[in-house]
Structures are given as structure tokens and as C-alpha cells.
Amino acid sequence: MSLLKEKLAGQIPGLRQDLKELGMAHGDKQISTVTVGQAYGGMRGVKGMICDTSVVEPDQGLIIRGRPILDIKDKLPEEIFWLLITGELPSDAELKSLQNEFMAAASVPGYVWDVLAAMPKESHPMTMLDTAILVMQHESKFAARYHQMAKTDYWEAALEDAIAILGTIPVIAAGLYRMRYNKGPRIEPDTALDWAANYVHMLGLQETPDCYDMMRLYLTLHSDHEGGNVSANTCHTVGSALSDPYYAVSAGLNGLAGPLHGLANQECLGFVIKIRDQFGGVPTEEQLTKACWDLLNGGQVIPGYGHAVLRVPDPRFVAFHGFGKEHCADDEIYKIVDLLFQVAPKVLTEHGKAKNPWPNVDAGSGALLYHYGLTEFPYYTVLFSVSRAMGMLSQLVINRAIGTAITRPKSVSTDWIKEFVGASGAAG
Ligand code: HAX
């Protein structure tokens, strides 16, 4: 048995007992109420699901298993996956064992490459990634064993699929990058490298300690963001129907591909480059202020700014900004991102609509990728996906372990709302 499986097998009985007792003692306690505004407003702030891997506090940002992200930003992504799923950081032996599991799973079936090669040449890289994960559903141990497994064993097959997806996803992501952008043949994995460094290697980027560190930071910072965001929530819902992890992760990644969610990093760098081209380099503060207003007056959003939950600069942005300051402060793209950090919050505050005028993770990540030679920004959400697969999959394995029920909130019609508010208005 793998060390991770052994660890979880030891933890799960206690976890199940805890939840059983909690349900018996407090199952009918109310934890949230819902207003008409929230029902129409994306259920913002409604507490209606459980996520134990991480929480996002409005004034602190991402906290993984009790550890603020800035305290663990220098950990390897594999360590973060172990932390997400078990609640503890791995020992050296546990880390090595997990890395070996990922590496052993790193072979991608030939039919995946055939399917990708058959897609239109100009397909969006996210469409290619999501298709590859979905087509690999053929390999699912969860689906293959579904009729033979007891409910209590679902998590074991889900974990096997999770390891297989995490082992293959950087290989697929790197392979599709090279295919989509005519970078030459695929590069085989280097078994001596860690997960992030190997991804850099397979992409064909510069293999320097700085570039490895940038990728480790990128994959660590994007790994999870509690349970209610579009991708995590979608993965959770699809998985709750006992669709296997390939179906669930592919669905979650389709949500990540939206411009208000993971695609914002592509949009953000696109905006920065447009600014650079428009002004022939770094603009003045006045020029950038006007460009932001032009965007808002045109009914568009300033990408990389605002958040549904956060009310402070995203600590993940702070980490990227700090890395950029140390490693590429003279890069003109980084300089524009830095200037935008000074300008956009003021403009959004004056504009008065956004509840949070501060940068989110997507405002800072693209500048670093660009600096290290990854200039094809439609690809950026694929990098986000490689990382976020860790969060979605750890939540999924835990959900199968604790037997989370199929998702089925109650919807009501607008007529029902009208009748309800009319009735309560009359009553008031
Ligand atoms: N630029 C312009 N207007 C903005 C804005 C921005 N960056 N952020 C919020 N607003 C507007 C909203 O569009 C909304 O306007 P309407 O009332 O006309 O609909 C109003 O301010 C109130 O919005 P909010 O309550 O502050 O924010 P929401 O929770 O509705 O939305 C979003 C959160 C992240 C979608 C939003 O801030 C946004 O569109 N930001 C730009 C896109 C972006 O950076 N997305 C990435 C978010 C992080 C992430 O998930 N990454 O994966």
C-alpha cells in the first residue's frame, strides 16, 4: 500500500466517527440563511457545503489546513497536495513516496495524443486539456470497480484515479503546449526532477533554478481555494453523482476556463500587453489610469482585480509580486503589472461598484510566466489547471471517504419569489 493510502486509511475511521457524532448531535442546527438577493446573486456567502482542505478568509486569503498560504509558499506542490488531503505536511519519506507515485503514473495512453492531434489546430489549450482528461476516463479505476466496491471503499479507487490524473496532467499539459504552439516533439519526463521542475523540463522552458522556483511557486499558490468557487463546486457536484474523478475534474476545469474565473490570467496579461503596445512600453500613471477608465466605461472588467470573497490584496498576488520584485524588477511587463497595482484599486474604488478593488491571484502570475519565456498567454489557464487539479482531487477523495450525499439544492421560480415576498410584505 502507498504511504498516502496508508495514512488516509488510518485517518478515515476517526473522521467518519467525528462526522457521525456531529450529525447526530447538531444535524438540525442552522448555519446560514438565504436572501432573495443571494438566490439571484450566485448564492454569494450562503453556507451550504463543506470543504476541509482550505478556507478563504475575506481579510486573510487562502489558508490551507490552518496554514496561511504565505507561510507555506516555498513548499513543493507535492507537499501541498499531501497537506490538502491529510491535513499534515509529509515527512521526507512520505514526500519521496508520493513523488514516486506521481512519476510512476506519468505515462499518457497513446489515444489521448491521437485525440488531441485530431482537434482543430487553433483549439483553445483549455479545450485540449479538458478533452484529454475526459477521454482518459477510459482508465478510471473508480468506474471499473464501481459495481464491485462497497461504499466505504470508494475513496480508495478515487485516490488511485487522483494519483493517475496528477501523474499525467503535467505530461499532457506540456505535450499539448508543444503540439499547439509548434514547439517540436514532446519531451519525455525526467524522473530525477520534482513535479514542477519536470513540468518546466517537459514544456521546454529554460531549466534554471529560478524558473523551477517560479513554477513551484505557481503550482503551490493555485492549488486550492476552498469549495464554493466555480471549478471546485462543479467538480464537487459532478463527483457527488459518483461520476468518477476524470469526469468530475474535466467538468471542474471547464468552469476554470471562464473569463471571470481561471481565464482571467489570460485576459489580464492580454490587457497588460495591449497597454505596452499602445504606449510603446511602460505608460505613465495618468495614461494607465485613463486606460482603466476606458475599460470600465466600455462596460468591461479590469481583469485580475476584484473577488467574490476576498477584501484585501490576495496573498497569492503578494507572493508573485514579491517573487517578481526579486527576480525580474526591470522587466517591462512586470513594471506595468506593478503600476497597475498602484492604479487599478484607486480607479475601482472611485468607480464604486466592485466590493473588492484589490488584485486577485491572476493579476500577478502572468508577468512571471512571460518573463520566463512562456509568452503564449492563452495557455496560462492550463498551468492554473495543473495546480488546481490537486485541490479538486483532494476534496473529491475526502468527499468519497465521508460519503458526501449527491448535491441537490432546491430551486424556486421567480413566480414563487414574487408570491413569497408579496405574502411576507402583506404579513409585515
Ligand atoms: N472590474 C470592473 N468591475 C468589477 C470588477 C472589476 N475588476 N470587479 C467587480 N466589478 C463589478 C461587478 O461586475 C459588479 O458589477 P454589476 O453590479 O454591474 O454586475 C459589481 O462590481 C459588484 O461585484 P462584486 O460583488 O464586487 O464582485 P462579484 O463577486 O460579483 O464578482 C469577480 C467577482 C471576480 C467575478 C469580479 O470581481 C470580476 O469580474 N473581476 C475581474 C475578473 C477576474 O479577475 N476574475 C478572476 C477572479 C479570481 C479567480 O477566480 N481566479 O480564478
mmCIF file of N, CA and C and ligand atoms in Angstrom, residues 44 229 256 259-264 296 300-309 311 316 348 351 353-356 360-362 384 388, ligand 1:
data_model
loop_
_atom_site.group_PDB
_atom_site.id
_atom_site.type_symbol
_atom_site.label_atom_id
_atom_site.label_comp_id
_atom_site.label_asym_id
_atom_site.label_seq_id
_atom_site.Cartn_x
_atom_site.Cartn_y
_atom_site.Cartn_z
ATOM 1 N N ARG A 44 -23.894 33.945 -3.291
ATOM 2 C CA ARG A 44 -22.727 34.504 -2.607
ATOM 3 C C ARG A 44 -22.912 34.497 -1.099
ATOM 4 N N ASN A 229 -15.917 27.998 -5.095
ATOM 5 C CA ASN A 229 -15.611 28.630 -6.381
ATOM 6 C C ASN A 229 -16.100 27.734 -7.524
ATOM 7 N N LEU A 256 -13.184 26.418 -14.827
ATOM 8 C CA LEU A 256 -11.978 27.248 -14.655
ATOM 9 C C LEU A 256 -11.681 28.039 -15.933
ATOM 10 N N PRO A 259 -13.783 33.419 -18.233
ATOM 11 C CA PRO A 259 -13.005 34.652 -18.021
ATOM 12 C C PRO A 259 -13.195 35.296 -16.648
ATOM 13 N N LEU A 260 -14.301 34.979 -15.960
ATOM 14 C CA LEU A 260 -14.442 35.534 -14.610
ATOM 15 C C LEU A 260 -13.727 34.665 -13.588
ATOM 16 N N HIS A 261 -13.250 33.517 -14.015
ATOM 17 C CA HIS A 261 -12.561 32.599 -13.089
ATOM 18 C C HIS A 261 -11.116 32.422 -13.599
ATOM 19 N N GLY A 262 -10.709 31.211 -13.950
ATOM 20 C CA GLY A 262 -9.299 30.970 -14.266
ATOM 21 C C GLY A 262 -8.786 31.650 -15.514
ATOM 22 N N LEU A 263 -9.677 31.933 -16.457
ATOM 23 C CA LEU A 263 -9.201 32.568 -17.694
ATOM 24 C C LEU A 263 -8.788 34.024 -17.477
ATOM 25 N N ALA A 264 -9.083 34.547 -16.268
ATOM 26 C CA ALA A 264 -8.729 35.950 -16.004
ATOM 27 C C ALA A 264 -7.225 36.179 -16.138
ATOM 28 N N LEU A 296 -13.592 50.372 -18.023
ATOM 29 C CA LEU A 296 -14.822 50.385 -17.222
ATOM 30 C C LEU A 296 -15.959 51.085 -17.979
ATOM 31 N N GLN A 300 -16.538 46.922 -19.469
ATOM 32 C CA GLN A 300 -15.718 45.726 -19.240
ATOM 33 C C GLN A 300 -15.142 45.733 -17.828
ATOM 34 N N VAL A 301 -14.620 44.561 -17.421
ATOM 35 C CA VAL A 301 -13.999 44.496 -16.090
ATOM 36 C C VAL A 301 -12.497 44.684 -16.218
ATOM 37 N N ILE A 302 -11.861 45.122 -15.130
ATOM 38 C CA ILE A 302 -10.392 45.149 -15.102
ATOM 39 C C ILE A 302 -9.964 43.758 -14.657
ATOM 40 N N PRO A 303 -9.407 42.973 -15.571
ATOM 41 C CA PRO A 303 -9.110 41.588 -15.214
ATOM 42 C C PRO A 303 -8.031 41.511 -14.135
ATOM 43 N N GLY A 304 -8.184 40.525 -13.246
ATOM 44 C CA GLY A 304 -7.182 40.355 -12.185
ATOM 45 C C GLY A 304 -7.506 41.171 -10.945
ATOM 46 N N TYR A 305 -8.610 41.933 -10.997
ATOM 47 C CA TYR A 305 -8.984 42.752 -9.834
ATOM 48 C C TYR A 305 -10.394 42.402 -9.382
ATOM 49 N N GLY A 306 -10.604 42.402 -8.071
ATOM 50 C CA GLY A 306 -11.908 42.049 -7.508
ATOM 51 C C GLY A 306 -11.936 40.586 -7.098
ATOM 52 N N HIS A 307 -12.840 40.273 -6.224
ATOM 53 C CA HIS A 307 -13.004 38.873 -5.794
ATOM 54 C C HIS A 307 -14.343 38.712 -5.087
ATOM 55 N N ALA A 308 -14.904 37.506 -5.251
ATOM 56 C CA ALA A 308 -16.203 37.249 -4.621
ATOM 57 C C ALA A 308 -16.096 37.183 -3.096
ATOM 58 N N VAL A 309 -14.943 36.799 -2.575
ATOM 59 C CA VAL A 309 -14.795 36.611 -1.125
ATOM 60 C C VAL A 309 -13.757 37.570 -0.514
ATOM 61 N N ARG A 311 -11.312 40.603 0.534
ATOM 62 C CA ARG A 311 -11.475 42.052 0.683
ATOM 63 C C ARG A 311 -10.134 42.728 0.954
ATOM 64 N N ARG A 316 -1.735 35.530 -2.536
ATOM 65 C CA ARG A 316 -1.059 34.830 -3.640
ATOM 66 C C ARG A 316 -0.496 35.852 -4.628
ATOM 67 N N LEU A 348 -10.966 51.558 -9.297
ATOM 68 C CA LEU A 348 -12.142 50.742 -8.927
ATOM 69 C C LEU A 348 -12.844 51.319 -7.707
ATOM 70 N N HIS A 351 -14.751 54.260 -8.930
ATOM 71 C CA HIS A 351 -15.862 53.754 -9.746
ATOM 72 C C HIS A 351 -17.013 53.306 -8.848
ATOM 73 N N LYS A 353 -18.204 50.339 -7.727
ATOM 74 C CA LYS A 353 -19.055 49.153 -7.859
ATOM 75 C C LYS A 353 -18.433 47.928 -7.196
ATOM 76 N N ALA A 354 -17.195 47.655 -7.538
ATOM 77 C CA ALA A 354 -16.559 46.419 -7.045
ATOM 78 C C ALA A 354 -16.445 46.461 -5.516
ATOM 79 N N LYS A 355 -16.845 45.366 -4.872
ATOM 80 C CA LYS A 355 -16.742 45.344 -3.413
ATOM 81 C C LYS A 355 -15.285 45.197 -2.974
ATOM 82 N N ASN A 356 -14.466 44.656 -3.864
ATOM 83 C CA ASN A 356 -13.057 44.478 -3.540
ATOM 84 C C ASN A 356 -12.220 45.052 -4.679
ATOM 85 N N ASN A 360 -6.402 40.043 -7.423
ATOM 86 C CA ASN A 360 -6.500 38.632 -7.084
ATOM 87 C C ASN A 360 -5.293 37.905 -7.687
ATOM 88 N N VAL A 361 -5.268 36.597 -7.576
ATOM 89 C CA VAL A 361 -4.078 35.839 -7.986
ATOM 90 C C VAL A 361 -3.714 36.076 -9.447
ATOM 91 N N ASP A 362 -4.729 36.306 -10.281
ATOM 92 C CA ASP A 362 -4.476 36.362 -11.718
ATOM 93 C C ASP A 362 -3.778 37.648 -12.157
ATOM 94 N N PHE A 384 -2.737 26.888 -14.474
ATOM 95 C CA PHE A 384 -3.630 27.020 -13.324
ATOM 96 C C PHE A 384 -4.317 25.664 -13.077
ATOM 97 N N ARG A 388 -4.644 23.395 -9.869
ATOM 98 C CA ARG A 388 -5.946 23.317 -9.203
ATOM 99 C C ARG A 388 -6.497 21.884 -9.175
HETATM 100 N N1 HAX B 1 -13.687 45.498 -12.922
HETATM 101 C C1 HAX B 1 -14.880 46.102 -13.144
HETATM 102 N N2 HAX B 1 -15.990 45.864 -12.448
HETATM 103 C C2 HAX B 1 -15.880 44.976 -11.433
HETATM 104 C C3 HAX B 1 -14.680 44.338 -11.107
HETATM 105 C C4 HAX B 1 -13.551 44.613 -11.914
HETATM 106 N N3 HAX B 1 -12.385 44.010 -11.721
HETATM 107 N N4 HAX B 1 -14.893 43.513 -10.067
HETATM 108 C C5 HAX B 1 -16.195 43.657 -9.738
HETATM 109 N N5 HAX B 1 -16.789 44.532 -10.575
HETATM 110 C C6 HAX B 1 -18.210 44.893 -10.634
HETATM 111 C C7 HAX B 1 -19.017 43.636 -10.931
HETATM 112 O O1 HAX B 1 -19.001 43.327 -12.323
HETATM 113 C C8 HAX B 1 -20.377 44.012 -10.413
HETATM 114 O O2 HAX B 1 -20.981 44.845 -11.350
HETATM 115 P P1 HAX B 1 -22.567 44.733 -11.647
HETATM 116 O O3 HAX B 1 -23.200 45.136 -10.343
HETATM 117 O O4 HAX B 1 -22.791 45.695 -12.753
HETATM 118 O O5 HAX B 1 -22.851 43.310 -12.015
HETATM 119 C C9 HAX B 1 -20.017 44.867 -9.201
HETATM 120 O O6 HAX B 1 -18.658 45.315 -9.384
HETATM 121 C C10 HAX B 1 -20.090 44.115 -7.889
HETATM 122 O O7 HAX B 1 -19.292 42.939 -7.997
HETATM 123 P P2 HAX B 1 -18.625 42.272 -6.709
HETATM 124 O O8 HAX B 1 -19.721 41.847 -5.787
HETATM 125 O O9 HAX B 1 -17.546 43.123 -6.173
HETATM 126 O O10 HAX B 1 -17.899 41.005 -7.368
HETATM 127 P P3 HAX B 1 -18.541 39.611 -7.722
HETATM 128 O O11 HAX B 1 -18.447 38.754 -6.524
HETATM 129 O O12 HAX B 1 -19.867 39.764 -8.396
HETATM 130 O O13 HAX B 1 -17.515 39.097 -8.842
HETATM 131 C C11 HAX B 1 -15.389 38.716 -9.814
HETATM 132 C C12 HAX B 1 -16.217 38.698 -8.527
HETATM 133 C C13 HAX B 1 -14.032 38.096 -9.546
HETATM 134 C C14 HAX B 1 -16.100 37.861 -10.890
HETATM 135 C C15 HAX B 1 -15.248 40.185 -10.297
HETATM 136 O O14 HAX B 1 -14.509 40.911 -9.324
HETATM 137 C C16 HAX B 1 -14.574 40.305 -11.641
HETATM 138 O O15 HAX B 1 -15.249 40.189 -12.680
HETATM 139 N N6 HAX B 1 -13.205 40.541 -11.673
HETATM 140 C C17 HAX B 1 -12.473 40.604 -12.911
HETATM 141 C C18 HAX B 1 -12.215 39.202 -13.446
HETATM 142 C C19 HAX B 1 -11.239 38.445 -12.550
HETATM 143 O O16 HAX B 1 -10.204 38.954 -12.154
HETATM 144 N N7 HAX B 1 -11.562 37.173 -12.268
HETATM 145 C C20 HAX B 1 -10.679 36.285 -11.506
HETATM 146 C C21 HAX B 1 -11.123 36.082 -10.064
HETATM 147 C C22 HAX B 1 -10.222 35.159 -9.325
HETATM 148 C C23 HAX B 1 -10.425 33.774 -9.785
HETATM 149 O O17 HAX B 1 -11.452 33.142 -9.600
HETATM 150 N N8 HAX B 1 -9.463 33.254 -10.444
HETATM 151 O O18 HAX B 1 -9.626 32.005 -10.927
#
